XYZ file of C-alpha atoms in Angstrom:
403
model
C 0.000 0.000 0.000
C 1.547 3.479 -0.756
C 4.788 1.903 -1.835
C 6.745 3.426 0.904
C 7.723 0.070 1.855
C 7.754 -3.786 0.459
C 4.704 -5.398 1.214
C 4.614 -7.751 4.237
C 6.072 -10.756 2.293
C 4.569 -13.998 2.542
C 6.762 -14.557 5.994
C 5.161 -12.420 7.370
C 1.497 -12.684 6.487
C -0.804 -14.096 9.144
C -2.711 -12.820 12.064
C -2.192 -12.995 15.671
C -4.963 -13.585 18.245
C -5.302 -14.267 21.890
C -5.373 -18.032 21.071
C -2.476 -19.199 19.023
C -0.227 -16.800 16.310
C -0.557 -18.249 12.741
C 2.252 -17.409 9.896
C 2.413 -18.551 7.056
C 5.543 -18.791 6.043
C 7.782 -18.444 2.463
C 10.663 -20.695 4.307
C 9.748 -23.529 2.567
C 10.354 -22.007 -0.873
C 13.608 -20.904 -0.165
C 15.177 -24.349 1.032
C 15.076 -27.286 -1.104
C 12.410 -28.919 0.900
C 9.917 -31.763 -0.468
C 6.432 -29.184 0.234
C 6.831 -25.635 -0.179
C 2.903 -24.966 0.869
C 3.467 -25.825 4.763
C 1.933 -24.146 7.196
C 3.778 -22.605 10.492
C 1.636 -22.798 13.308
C 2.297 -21.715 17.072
C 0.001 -23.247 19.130
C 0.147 -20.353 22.159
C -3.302 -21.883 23.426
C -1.722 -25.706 23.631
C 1.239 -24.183 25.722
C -1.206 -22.589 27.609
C -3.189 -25.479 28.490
C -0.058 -27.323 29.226
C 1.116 -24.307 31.488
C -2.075 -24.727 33.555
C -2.238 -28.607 34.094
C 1.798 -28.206 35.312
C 0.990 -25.471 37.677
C -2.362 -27.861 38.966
C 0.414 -30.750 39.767
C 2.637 -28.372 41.372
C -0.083 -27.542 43.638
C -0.658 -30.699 44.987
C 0.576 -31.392 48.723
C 2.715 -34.215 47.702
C 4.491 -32.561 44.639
C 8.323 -32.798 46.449
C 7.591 -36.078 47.335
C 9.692 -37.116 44.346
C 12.169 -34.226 44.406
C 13.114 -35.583 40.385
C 10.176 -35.389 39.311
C 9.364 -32.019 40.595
C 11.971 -30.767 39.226
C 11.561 -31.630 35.936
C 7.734 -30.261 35.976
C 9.501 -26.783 37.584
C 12.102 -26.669 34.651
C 9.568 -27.476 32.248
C 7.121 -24.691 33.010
C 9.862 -22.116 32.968
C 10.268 -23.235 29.415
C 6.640 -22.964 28.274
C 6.423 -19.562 30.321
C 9.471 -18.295 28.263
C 7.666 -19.571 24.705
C 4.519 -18.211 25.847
C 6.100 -14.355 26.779
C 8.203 -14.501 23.484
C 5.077 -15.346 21.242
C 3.292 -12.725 22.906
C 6.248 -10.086 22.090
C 6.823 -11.045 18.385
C 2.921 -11.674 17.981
C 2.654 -7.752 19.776
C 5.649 -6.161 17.469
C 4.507 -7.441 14.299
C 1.125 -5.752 14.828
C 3.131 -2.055 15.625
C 4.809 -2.701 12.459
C 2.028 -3.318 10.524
C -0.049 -0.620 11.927
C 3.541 1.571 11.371
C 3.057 0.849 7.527
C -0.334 1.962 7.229
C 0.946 5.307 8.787
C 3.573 5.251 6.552
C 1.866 4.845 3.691
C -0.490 7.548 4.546
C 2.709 10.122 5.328
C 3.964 8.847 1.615
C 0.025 10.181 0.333
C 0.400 13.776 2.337
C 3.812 13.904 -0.001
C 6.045 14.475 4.005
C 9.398 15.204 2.832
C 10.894 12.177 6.015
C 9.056 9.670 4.718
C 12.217 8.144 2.893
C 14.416 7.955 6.359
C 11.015 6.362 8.511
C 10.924 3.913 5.524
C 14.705 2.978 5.841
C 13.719 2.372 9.808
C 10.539 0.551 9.291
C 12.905 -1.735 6.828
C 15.175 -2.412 9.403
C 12.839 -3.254 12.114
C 11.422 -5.467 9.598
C 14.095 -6.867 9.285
C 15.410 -7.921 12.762
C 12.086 -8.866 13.819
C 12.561 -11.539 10.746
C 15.344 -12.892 11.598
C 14.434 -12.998 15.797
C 10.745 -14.660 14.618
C 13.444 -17.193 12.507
C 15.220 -18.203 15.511
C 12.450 -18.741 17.502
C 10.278 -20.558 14.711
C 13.342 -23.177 14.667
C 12.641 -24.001 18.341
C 9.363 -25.019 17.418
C 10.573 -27.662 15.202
C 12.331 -29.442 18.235
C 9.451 -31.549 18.994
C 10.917 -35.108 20.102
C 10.751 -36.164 23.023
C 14.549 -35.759 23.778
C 14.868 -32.428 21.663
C 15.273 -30.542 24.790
C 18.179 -32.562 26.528
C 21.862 -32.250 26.788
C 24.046 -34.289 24.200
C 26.099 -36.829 23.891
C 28.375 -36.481 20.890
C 30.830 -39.288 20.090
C 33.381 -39.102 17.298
C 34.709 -41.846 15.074
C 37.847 -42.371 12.739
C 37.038 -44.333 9.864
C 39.033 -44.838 6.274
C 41.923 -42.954 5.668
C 44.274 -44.199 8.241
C 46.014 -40.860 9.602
C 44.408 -38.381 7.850
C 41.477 -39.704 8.892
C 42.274 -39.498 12.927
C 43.595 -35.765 11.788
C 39.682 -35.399 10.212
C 38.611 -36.928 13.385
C 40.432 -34.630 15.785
C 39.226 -31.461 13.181
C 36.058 -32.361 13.575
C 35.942 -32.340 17.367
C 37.170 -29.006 17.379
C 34.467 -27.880 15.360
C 31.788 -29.098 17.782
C 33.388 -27.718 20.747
C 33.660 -24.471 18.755
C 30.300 -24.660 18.082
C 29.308 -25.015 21.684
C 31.491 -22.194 22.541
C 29.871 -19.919 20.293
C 26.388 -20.629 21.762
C 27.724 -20.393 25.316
C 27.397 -23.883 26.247
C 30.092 -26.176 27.897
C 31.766 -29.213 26.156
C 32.918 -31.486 28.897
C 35.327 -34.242 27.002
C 34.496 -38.039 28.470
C 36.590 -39.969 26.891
C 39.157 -40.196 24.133
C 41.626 -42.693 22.480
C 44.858 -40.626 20.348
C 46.153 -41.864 17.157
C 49.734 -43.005 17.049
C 51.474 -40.174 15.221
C 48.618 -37.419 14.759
C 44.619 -37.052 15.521
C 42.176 -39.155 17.749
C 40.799 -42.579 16.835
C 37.494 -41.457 18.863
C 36.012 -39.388 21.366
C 33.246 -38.687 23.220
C 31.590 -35.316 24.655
C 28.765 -34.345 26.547
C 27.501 -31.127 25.660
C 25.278 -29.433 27.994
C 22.660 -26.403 27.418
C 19.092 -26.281 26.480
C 17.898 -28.281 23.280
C 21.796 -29.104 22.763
C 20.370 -32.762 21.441
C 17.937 -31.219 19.195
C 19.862 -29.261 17.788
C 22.803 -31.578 17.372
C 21.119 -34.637 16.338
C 20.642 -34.013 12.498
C 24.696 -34.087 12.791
C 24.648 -38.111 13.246
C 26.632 -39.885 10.602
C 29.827 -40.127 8.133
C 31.202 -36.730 7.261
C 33.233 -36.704 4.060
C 36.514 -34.930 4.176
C 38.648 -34.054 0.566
C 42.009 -32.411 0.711
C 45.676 -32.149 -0.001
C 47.222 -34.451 2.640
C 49.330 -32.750 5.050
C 51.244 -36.364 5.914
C 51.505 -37.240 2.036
C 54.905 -36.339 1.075
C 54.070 -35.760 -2.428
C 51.067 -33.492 -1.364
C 48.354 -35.984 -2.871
C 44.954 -35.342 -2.237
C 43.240 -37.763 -0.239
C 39.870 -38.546 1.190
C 39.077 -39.403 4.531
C 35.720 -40.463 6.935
C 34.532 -39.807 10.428
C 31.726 -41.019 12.034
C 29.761 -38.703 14.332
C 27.205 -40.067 16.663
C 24.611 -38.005 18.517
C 22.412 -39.588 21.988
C 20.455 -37.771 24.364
C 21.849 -37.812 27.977
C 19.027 -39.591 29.964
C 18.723 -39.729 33.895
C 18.263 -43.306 34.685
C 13.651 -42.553 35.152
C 13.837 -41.156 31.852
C 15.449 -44.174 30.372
C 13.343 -46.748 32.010
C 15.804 -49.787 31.304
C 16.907 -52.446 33.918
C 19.908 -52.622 33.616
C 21.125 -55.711 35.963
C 24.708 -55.538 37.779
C 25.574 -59.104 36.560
C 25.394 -57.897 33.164
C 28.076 -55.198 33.403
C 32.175 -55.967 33.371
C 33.444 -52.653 34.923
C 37.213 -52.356 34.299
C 38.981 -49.245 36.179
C 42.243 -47.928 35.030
C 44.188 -44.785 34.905
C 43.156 -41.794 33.281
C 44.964 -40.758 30.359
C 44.541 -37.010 31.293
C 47.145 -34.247 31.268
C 47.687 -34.824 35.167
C 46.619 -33.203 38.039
C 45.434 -34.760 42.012
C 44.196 -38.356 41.147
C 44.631 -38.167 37.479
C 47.619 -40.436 36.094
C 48.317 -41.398 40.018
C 45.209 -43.963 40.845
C 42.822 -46.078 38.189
C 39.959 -43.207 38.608
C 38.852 -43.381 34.978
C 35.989 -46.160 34.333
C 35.118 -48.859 30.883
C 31.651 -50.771 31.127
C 31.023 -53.343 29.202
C 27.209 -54.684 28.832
C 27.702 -58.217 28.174
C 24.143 -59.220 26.520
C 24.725 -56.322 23.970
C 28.671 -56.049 23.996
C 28.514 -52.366 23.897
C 31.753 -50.524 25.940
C 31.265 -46.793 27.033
C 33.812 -45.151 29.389
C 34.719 -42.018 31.231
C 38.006 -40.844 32.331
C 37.650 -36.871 32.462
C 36.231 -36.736 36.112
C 38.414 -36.702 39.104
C 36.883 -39.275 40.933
C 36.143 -42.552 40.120
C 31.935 -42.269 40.723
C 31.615 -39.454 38.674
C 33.216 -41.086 36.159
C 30.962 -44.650 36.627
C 27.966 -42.023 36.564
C 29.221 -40.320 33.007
C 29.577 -43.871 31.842
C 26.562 -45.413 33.152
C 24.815 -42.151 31.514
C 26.302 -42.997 28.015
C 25.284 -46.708 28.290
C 22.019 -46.207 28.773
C 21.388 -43.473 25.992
C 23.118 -46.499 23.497
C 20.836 -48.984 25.262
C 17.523 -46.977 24.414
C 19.122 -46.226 21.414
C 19.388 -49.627 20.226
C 16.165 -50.453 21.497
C 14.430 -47.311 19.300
C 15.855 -49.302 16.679
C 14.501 -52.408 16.988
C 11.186 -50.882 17.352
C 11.442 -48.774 14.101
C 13.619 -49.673 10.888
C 12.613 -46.885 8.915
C 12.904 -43.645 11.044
C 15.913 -43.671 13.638
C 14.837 -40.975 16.421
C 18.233 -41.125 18.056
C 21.593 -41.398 16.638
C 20.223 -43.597 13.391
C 21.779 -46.913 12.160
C 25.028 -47.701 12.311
C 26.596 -46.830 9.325
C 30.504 -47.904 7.702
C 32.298 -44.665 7.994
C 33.730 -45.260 4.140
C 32.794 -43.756 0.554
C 28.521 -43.996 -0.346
C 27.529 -43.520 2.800
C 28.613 -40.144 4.333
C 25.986 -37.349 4.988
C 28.054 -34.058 4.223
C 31.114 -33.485 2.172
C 34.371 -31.080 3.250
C 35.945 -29.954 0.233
C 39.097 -27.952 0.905
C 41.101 -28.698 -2.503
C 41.289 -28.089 -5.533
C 38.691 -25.844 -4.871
C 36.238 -25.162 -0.898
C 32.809 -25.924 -0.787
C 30.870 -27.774 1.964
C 27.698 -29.729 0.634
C 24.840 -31.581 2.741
C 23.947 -34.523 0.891
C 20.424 -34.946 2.642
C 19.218 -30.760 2.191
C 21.387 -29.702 -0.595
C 22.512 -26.506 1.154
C 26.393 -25.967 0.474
C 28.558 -23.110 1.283
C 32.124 -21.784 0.411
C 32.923 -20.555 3.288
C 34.602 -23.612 5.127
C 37.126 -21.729 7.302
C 34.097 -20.419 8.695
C 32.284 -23.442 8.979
C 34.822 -25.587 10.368
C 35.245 -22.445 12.977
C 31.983 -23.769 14.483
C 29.702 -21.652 12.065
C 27.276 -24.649 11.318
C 23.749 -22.860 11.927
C 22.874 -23.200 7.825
C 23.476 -26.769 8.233
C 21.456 -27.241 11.818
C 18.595 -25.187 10.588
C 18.149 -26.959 7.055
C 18.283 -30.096 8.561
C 15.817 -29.488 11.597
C 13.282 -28.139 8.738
C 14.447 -30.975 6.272
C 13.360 -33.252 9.028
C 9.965 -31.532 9.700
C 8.881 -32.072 6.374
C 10.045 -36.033 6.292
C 8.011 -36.773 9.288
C 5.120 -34.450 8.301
C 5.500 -36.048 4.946
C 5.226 -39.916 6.861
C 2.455 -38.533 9.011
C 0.387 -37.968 6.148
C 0.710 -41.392 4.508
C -0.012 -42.644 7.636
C -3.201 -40.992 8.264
C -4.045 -42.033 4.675
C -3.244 -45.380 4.525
């Protein structure tokens, strides 16, 4: 109207009302996603309801009798409060702006010689409220029901013998990067060193809200191409890692009996840079369950039943993991099949020569810019991925219901 300003773009069209704030959204269009027509919605009135029935439980005389529980219900409705207030703000500055481009529009009419520079501001409002309403509309999308735990993120040599540890040890620096970035701590568990250079694999657990959600799309072989730094004749060379992704669980959330006769425990020294304890006494802890022959360990922690506690934290994650698994072929919730970290199978490819270009094989979103990336910039990848996702298990939703 009045061509002062663009017109609300598709992103933005939508109406918000005391119930829920609907967008439709042009998202969809601009990734390469299976259904460009989806609709955004943001169910305030849901979270409300959920808000009240929490707040009815932690009324009840006998709420601290489980002191877990309650505090899971108290962190949880801090959460929905937080998504509730935010909705309200975006849903409340969208309607200023768009009652701000009527007015401009009107100013543009009565020919007001500062209608360029309001414009310019209205445009950048626009603008930041676009990108904030972005950020927040990816939260939405972590809807399983271990989106919103911290993460366990283990790391995996495969082909390509040194280079590949050297890939191995890059890529664990990118995920701790990545952490940093967001203001979340990395705490390293466990790790086993190559011979001469890199890591054969290591494990971290990555704490901060949603860290799982947002980390989980990550899961599988990443593809590294490059001059080799440990070829003498500088040949370029291709190497694999694997990177797994679990939910840490508390031992209610992951409901599995796990039985002390089926665990080996073997205690030995930590293979940490030193310190009280650390080098000096067998603090650092390897469990084996026998049925399944799966090992975790933990040899970080000072103490040796912290470190049983990381370990025992990691076991069970795998264990539900595996179980997930057997329960589903087709859709892996978790951490996904277990793949061979080797050519055909990898899920994003690291191109630094002869030319640089990152490429997700699953969304199609690449980027030049791999200094950047492999600085811990991986938010293009993340976000594609969550909304990649969304639209596979909206897409099997709607078979379902049809079939």
């Amino acid at each position: 109207r009045g061509g002062c300003c663009r017109p609300p773009s598709a992103f933005w069209r939508g109406c918000a009302t005391m119930g829920a704030l609907w967008i439709s959204t042009s998202i969809w269009s601009a990734l390469p996603l299976k259904s460009a027509k989806r609709r955004t919605v943001f169910d305030v009135a849901r979270l409300t309801t959920e808000i009240a029935d929490l707040e009815r439980d932690a009324a009840r005389p006998d709420f601290w009798n489980d002191g877990e529980a309650a505090r899971g219900v108290q962190q949880r409705l801090g959460e929905l409060r937080g998504e509730v207030a935010q909705w309200d703000g975006l849903s409340r500055e969208l309607e200023t702006l768009i009652s701000d481009r009527e007015a401009l529009a009107e100013f543009e009419r009565a020919g007001d010689a500062e209608t360029a520079g309001l414009a310019a501001d209205w445009e950048a409002r626009l603008a930041d409220l676009e990108r904030r309403f972005r950020k927040a509309e990816l939260a939405t999308l972590l809807s399983g029901p271990y989106d919103r735990h911290d993460a366990l993120v283990s790391i995996h040599a495969g082909a390509g013998g040194i280079d590949a540890q050297d890939w191995a040890e890059m890529l664990a620096r990118m995920y701790v990067r990545f952490t940093e970035r967001r203001g979340r701590k990395a705490t390293k568990l466990d790790e086993s060193r190559g011979e001469e250079q890199g890591i054969k694999n290591v494990t971290f657990q990555i704490d901060g809200r949603a860290a799982y959600g947002f980390l989980k799309g990550e899961g599988g072989v990443h593809r590294l191409v490059r001059l080799s730094p440990f070829s003498a004749n500088q040949l370029r060379h291709t190497s694999f890692a694997l990177v797994e992704v679990l939910p840490v669980l508390t031992e209610r959330e992951a409901a599995i009996d796990i039985k002390p006769e089926d665990l080996r425990v073997d205690l030995f020294r930590s293979s940490g840079a030193g310190g009280q304890n650390v080098n000096k006494r067998e603090t650092a802890v390897r469990i084996t369950h026998l049925p399944t022959g799966i090992v975790v360990a933990s040899q970080e922690e000072r103490q040796q039943a912290s470190n049983r506690e990381r370990a025992m934290a990691i076991l069970r994650a795998k264990l539900l993991q595996l179980m997930e698994q057997e329960h589903t072929k087709e859709l892996a919730n978790l951490k996904g099949k277990r793949l061979k970290i080797e050519w055909g199978h990898q899920i994003r490819s690291y191109v630094l020569q002869p030319y640089q270009l990152i490429k997700d094989l699953r969304t199609g979103v690449e980027t030049p810019r791999v200094q950047d990336v492999l600085d811990g910039e991986l938010d293009l990848f993340i976000e594609a991925e969550l909304r990649h996702a969304s639209v596979a298990q909206y897409d099997v939703e709607k078979r379902v219901r049809k079939s």
